[in-house]
Amino acid sequence: MSNKLFFLLFVVSTFFLAFMQDLPDYLIITKKDVKLKLPKNFPKPNYTFKNNKLTPEKFVLGRALFYDEILSKDNTVSCASCHQQIAAFSHIDHKLSHGIYGRIGNRNIPALQNLIWNKEFMWDGGINHIEIQAIAPMTNPLEMDESLPRILTKLKASDKYKDLFYKAFKDSAISSQRLLKALTQFMGLMITNQSKYDKYIAGKDEFNEEEKQGLTLFEKKCASCHTAPLFTNNEYKNNGIAVDTSLHDIGRALITGGEKDYYSYRVPTLRNIERTYPYMHDGRFRKLKDVINFYGDPANFSETSDPLLQKIGLLTFDEKQQIIAFLKTLTDYEFLRDKRFIDPNFRRY
């Protein structure tokens, strides 16, 4: 081997090793990245991080935990397994949740977005605080099937997490409270408000005629439940779909025991709705047009459906197309590509 060729190989290999060791700039989190930026037209959030001060280090810890299968019993399922950024942190692969050992849940995976405006979580509102929300999937036998004590044991045995917890909290203690606060920082900053609709409202973009007609129809027929700017009223409604008798899911009544709450579910936000298929609490509809076809014909509603549904009436083909065109303006591509939420194990070479 010539000296010139040897020197060239040495330079290339040295550069490659240095590149591999450096943290990619798109994974670096700064103070600016964790600054809470509340949209001006949004209501006051229910969670403000007052007792969970936002820091880059806690956010990075939360991100690592969110993407780590260590939170599941057999170390095969992470939060991100079911909450994918490309789908606004919902799950586009399956109708129902998938857990360890191939176990199947009984509900569709909800999107994770604008969570700090929620008072309650899950389809039935069974969780009433964002800081404890993550306990439910971690301990659910059909999902991650793990316990907090066992999770802490695994984290304490990890040099990686010893270092991350120390950087985040300035001491070596690893506790469930700190784990949950870090996850809350990561998920709580998943704020979406840069869709075409948002820019249209701010006078920074234009709607075409079909989108304008769709907005008018939406405000007249849909906004009672899907109220802007969050596009949910955070209530629970029976949306009139036939009961799936194979799931034995009674909805919010599982929490309240109230007869009026049978088969009522949380009104989901419609932000990024184009990306959060399949639809409904049981994922029965794969396409957005299937949802609009259902709501656009009162004959589809069950006897127990919410009276507000009758307000929609019978939609024509053109009206359905116009509403769908509007709904697509709620897709926030900046949120779907936000580098802060990228899997830290991912590398661009």
CSV table of N, CA and C in Angstrom, one decimal, residues 205-275:
chain,number,residue,atom,x,y,z
A,205,ASP,N,-52.1,32.7,4.9
A,205,ASP,CA,-52.3,31.8,3.9
A,205,ASP,C,-53.7,31.9,3.3
A,206,GLU,N,-54.0,31.3,2.2
A,206,GLU,CA,-55.3,31.4,1.6
A,206,GLU,C,-55.9,30.1,1.4
A,207,PHE,N,-57.2,30.0,1.5
A,207,PHE,CA,-58.0,28.8,1.2
A,207,PHE,C,-58.5,28.9,-0.2
A,208,ASN,N,-58.6,27.7,-0.9
A,208,ASN,CA,-59.3,27.7,-2.2
A,208,ASN,C,-60.8,27.7,-1.9
A,209,GLU,N,-61.6,27.7,-3.0
A,209,GLU,CA,-63.0,27.8,-2.8
A,209,GLU,C,-63.6,26.6,-2.1
A,210,GLU,N,-63.1,25.4,-2.5
A,210,GLU,CA,-63.6,24.2,-1.8
A,210,GLU,C,-63.3,24.2,-0.3
A,211,GLU,N,-62.1,24.6,0.1
A,211,GLU,CA,-61.7,24.7,1.5
A,211,GLU,C,-62.6,25.7,2.2
A,212,LYS,N,-62.9,26.8,1.6
A,212,LYS,CA,-63.7,27.8,2.2
A,212,LYS,C,-65.2,27.3,2.4
A,213,GLN,N,-65.7,26.6,1.4
A,213,GLN,CA,-67.0,26.0,1.5
A,213,GLN,C,-67.0,25.0,2.6
A,214,GLY,N,-65.9,24.2,2.7
A,214,GLY,CA,-65.8,23.2,3.7
A,214,GLY,C,-65.8,23.8,5.1
A,215,LEU,N,-65.1,24.9,5.3
A,215,LEU,CA,-65.0,25.5,6.6
A,215,LEU,C,-66.4,26.0,7.0
A,216,THR,N,-67.1,26.6,6.1
A,216,THR,CA,-68.5,27.1,6.3
A,216,THR,C,-69.4,25.9,6.8
A,217,LEU,N,-69.4,24.8,6.0
A,217,LEU,CA,-70.2,23.7,6.4
A,217,LEU,C,-69.7,23.1,7.7
A,218,PHE,N,-68.4,23.0,8.0
A,218,PHE,CA,-67.9,22.5,9.2
A,218,PHE,C,-68.4,23.3,10.4
A,219,GLU,N,-68.3,24.6,10.3
A,219,GLU,CA,-68.8,25.5,11.4
A,219,GLU,C,-70.3,25.3,11.7
A,220,LYS,N,-71.0,25.1,10.6
A,220,LYS,CA,-72.5,24.9,10.8
A,220,LYS,C,-72.9,23.6,11.3
A,221,LYS,N,-72.2,22.5,10.9
A,221,LYS,CA,-72.6,21.2,11.2
A,221,LYS,C,-71.8,20.3,12.2
A,222,CYS,N,-70.5,20.7,12.4
A,222,CYS,CA,-69.6,19.9,13.1
A,222,CYS,C,-69.0,20.6,14.4
A,223,ALA,N,-69.0,21.9,14.4
A,223,ALA,CA,-68.2,22.6,15.4
A,223,ALA,C,-68.8,22.6,16.8
A,224,SER,N,-70.0,22.1,16.9
A,224,SER,CA,-70.6,22.0,18.3
A,224,SER,C,-69.7,21.1,19.2
A,225,CYS,N,-69.3,20.0,18.5
A,225,CYS,CA,-68.4,19.0,19.3
A,225,CYS,C,-66.9,19.3,19.0
A,226,HIS,N,-66.6,19.5,17.7
A,226,HIS,CA,-65.2,19.7,17.3
A,226,HIS,C,-64.9,21.2,17.2
A,227,THR,N,-64.8,21.9,18.4
A,227,THR,CA,-64.8,23.3,18.5
A,227,THR,C,-63.4,23.8,18.3
A,228,ALA,N,-63.2,24.8,17.4
A,228,ALA,CA,-61.9,25.5,17.2
A,228,ALA,C,-61.6,26.3,18.5
A,229,PRO,N,-60.3,26.5,18.8
A,229,PRO,CA,-59.1,26.1,18.0
A,229,PRO,C,-58.6,24.7,18.3
A,230,LEU,N,-59.0,24.1,19.4
A,230,LEU,CA,-58.5,22.7,19.7
A,230,LEU,C,-59.2,21.7,18.9
A,231,PHE,N,-60.4,22.0,18.3
A,231,PHE,CA,-61.2,21.1,17.5
A,231,PHE,C,-61.7,19.9,18.3
A,232,THR,N,-62.0,20.1,19.6
A,232,THR,CA,-62.7,19.2,20.4
A,232,THR,C,-63.3,20.1,21.6
A,233,ASN,N,-64.4,19.6,22.1
A,233,ASN,CA,-65.0,20.3,23.2
A,233,ASN,C,-64.7,19.6,24.5
A,234,ASN,N,-63.8,18.6,24.4
A,234,ASN,CA,-63.4,17.8,25.6
A,234,ASN,C,-64.5,17.2,26.3
A,235,GLU,N,-65.6,16.9,25.6
A,235,GLU,CA,-66.8,16.2,26.3
A,235,GLU,C,-66.8,14.8,25.8
A,236,TYR,N,-67.8,14.1,26.3
A,236,TYR,CA,-68.0,12.6,25.9
A,236,TYR,C,-69.4,12.5,25.2
A,237,LYS,N,-69.4,11.9,24.1
A,237,LYS,CA,-70.6,11.8,23.3
A,237,LYS,C,-70.8,10.3,22.7
A,238,ASN,N,-72.0,10.0,22.6
A,238,ASN,CA,-72.4,8.7,21.9
A,238,ASN,C,-72.5,9.1,20.4
A,239,ASN,N,-71.6,8.7,19.6
A,239,ASN,CA,-71.6,9.2,18.2
A,239,ASN,C,-72.4,8.3,17.3
A,240,GLY,N,-73.2,7.4,17.8
A,240,GLY,CA,-74.2,6.7,17.0
A,240,GLY,C,-73.7,5.5,16.3
A,241,ILE,N,-72.4,5.1,16.4
A,241,ILE,CA,-72.0,3.9,15.6
A,241,ILE,C,-72.5,2.7,16.3
A,242,ALA,N,-72.7,1.6,15.6
A,242,ALA,CA,-73.2,0.4,16.1
A,242,ALA,C,-72.2,-0.2,17.1
A,243,VAL,N,-72.7,-0.8,18.1
A,243,VAL,CA,-71.8,-1.4,19.1
A,243,VAL,C,-71.1,-2.6,18.6
A,244,ASP,N,-69.7,-2.7,18.8
A,244,ASP,CA,-69.0,-3.9,18.4
A,244,ASP,C,-69.1,-4.9,19.6
A,245,THR,N,-69.9,-5.8,19.4
A,245,THR,CA,-70.2,-6.8,20.5
A,245,THR,C,-69.0,-7.7,20.9
A,246,SER,N,-68.0,-7.7,20.0
A,246,SER,CA,-66.8,-8.6,20.3
A,246,SER,C,-65.9,-7.9,21.3
A,247,LEU,N,-66.0,-6.6,21.5
A,247,LEU,CA,-65.1,-5.8,22.3
A,247,LEU,C,-65.6,-5.6,23.8
A,248,HIS,N,-67.0,-5.7,23.9
A,248,HIS,CA,-67.6,-5.5,25.2
A,248,HIS,C,-67.1,-4.2,25.9
A,249,ASP,N,-67.0,-3.1,25.1
A,249,ASP,CA,-66.6,-1.8,25.5
A,249,ASP,C,-67.8,-0.9,25.8
A,250,ILE,N,-68.0,-0.5,27.0
A,250,ILE,CA,-69.2,0.3,27.3
A,250,ILE,C,-68.8,1.8,27.4
A,251,GLY,N,-67.6,2.2,27.0
A,251,GLY,CA,-67.2,3.6,27.0
A,251,GLY,C,-67.1,4.2,28.3
A,252,ARG,N,-67.5,5.5,28.4
A,252,ARG,CA,-67.3,6.3,29.7
A,252,ARG,C,-68.0,5.7,30.9
A,253,ALA,N,-69.0,4.9,30.6
A,253,ALA,CA,-69.8,4.2,31.7
A,253,ALA,C,-68.9,3.3,32.5
A,254,LEU,N,-67.8,2.9,31.9
A,254,LEU,CA,-66.8,2.0,32.6
A,254,LEU,C,-66.2,2.8,33.8
A,255,ILE,N,-66.1,4.1,33.7
A,255,ILE,CA,-65.6,5.0,34.7
A,255,ILE,C,-66.6,5.5,35.7
A,256,THR,N,-67.7,6.0,35.1
A,256,THR,CA,-68.8,6.6,35.9
A,256,THR,C,-69.8,5.7,36.4
A,257,GLY,N,-70.1,4.6,35.7
A,257,GLY,CA,-71.2,3.7,36.0
A,257,GLY,C,-72.6,4.3,35.6
A,258,GLY,N,-72.6,5.5,35.1
A,258,GLY,CA,-73.8,6.2,34.7
A,258,GLY,C,-74.5,5.6,33.5
A,259,GLU,N,-75.8,5.4,33.5
A,259,GLU,CA,-76.5,4.9,32.3
A,259,GLU,C,-76.3,5.8,31.1
A,260,LYS,N,-76.3,7.1,31.3
A,260,LYS,CA,-76.2,8.0,30.2
A,260,LYS,C,-74.8,8.0,29.5
A,261,ASP,N,-73.9,7.4,30.2
A,261,ASP,CA,-72.5,7.4,29.7
A,261,ASP,C,-72.2,6.1,28.9
A,262,TYR,N,-73.2,5.2,28.8
A,262,TYR,CA,-72.9,4.0,28.0
A,262,TYR,C,-72.6,4.3,26.6
A,263,TYR,N,-71.6,3.8,26.1
A,263,TYR,CA,-71.2,3.9,24.7
A,263,TYR,C,-70.9,5.4,24.3
A,264,SER,N,-70.5,6.2,25.3
A,264,SER,CA,-70.0,7.5,25.1
A,264,SER,C,-68.5,7.6,25.2
A,265,TYR,N,-67.9,8.3,24.3
A,265,TYR,CA,-66.4,8.4,24.2
A,265,TYR,C,-66.0,9.8,24.1
A,266,ARG,N,-64.8,10.0,24.5
A,266,ARG,CA,-64.2,11.4,24.4
A,266,ARG,C,-64.2,11.9,22.9
A,267,VAL,N,-64.6,13.1,22.8
A,267,VAL,CA,-64.6,13.7,21.4
A,267,VAL,C,-63.2,14.0,21.0
A,268,PRO,N,-62.7,13.3,20.0
A,268,PRO,CA,-61.2,13.5,19.7
A,268,PRO,C,-61.0,14.8,19.0
A,269,THR,N,-59.8,15.3,19.1
A,269,THR,CA,-59.5,16.5,18.3
A,269,THR,C,-59.4,16.1,16.8
A,270,LEU,N,-59.7,17.0,15.9
A,270,LEU,CA,-59.6,16.8,14.5
A,270,LEU,C,-58.3,17.3,13.9
A,271,ARG,N,-57.5,17.9,14.7
A,271,ARG,CA,-56.2,18.3,14.2
A,271,ARG,C,-55.4,17.1,13.7
A,272,ASN,N,-54.8,17.3,12.6
A,272,ASN,CA,-54.0,16.3,11.9
A,272,ASN,C,-54.8,15.0,11.6
A,273,ILE,N,-56.1,15.2,11.5
A,273,ILE,CA,-57.0,14.1,11.3
A,273,ILE,C,-56.7,13.3,10.0
A,274,GLU,N,-56.1,14.0,9.0
A,274,GLU,CA,-55.8,13.3,7.8
A,274,GLU,C,-54.7,12.2,8.1
A,275,ARG,N,-53.9,12.3,9.1
A,275,ARG,CA,-52.9,11.4,9.5
A,275,ARG,C,-53.2,10.4,10.6
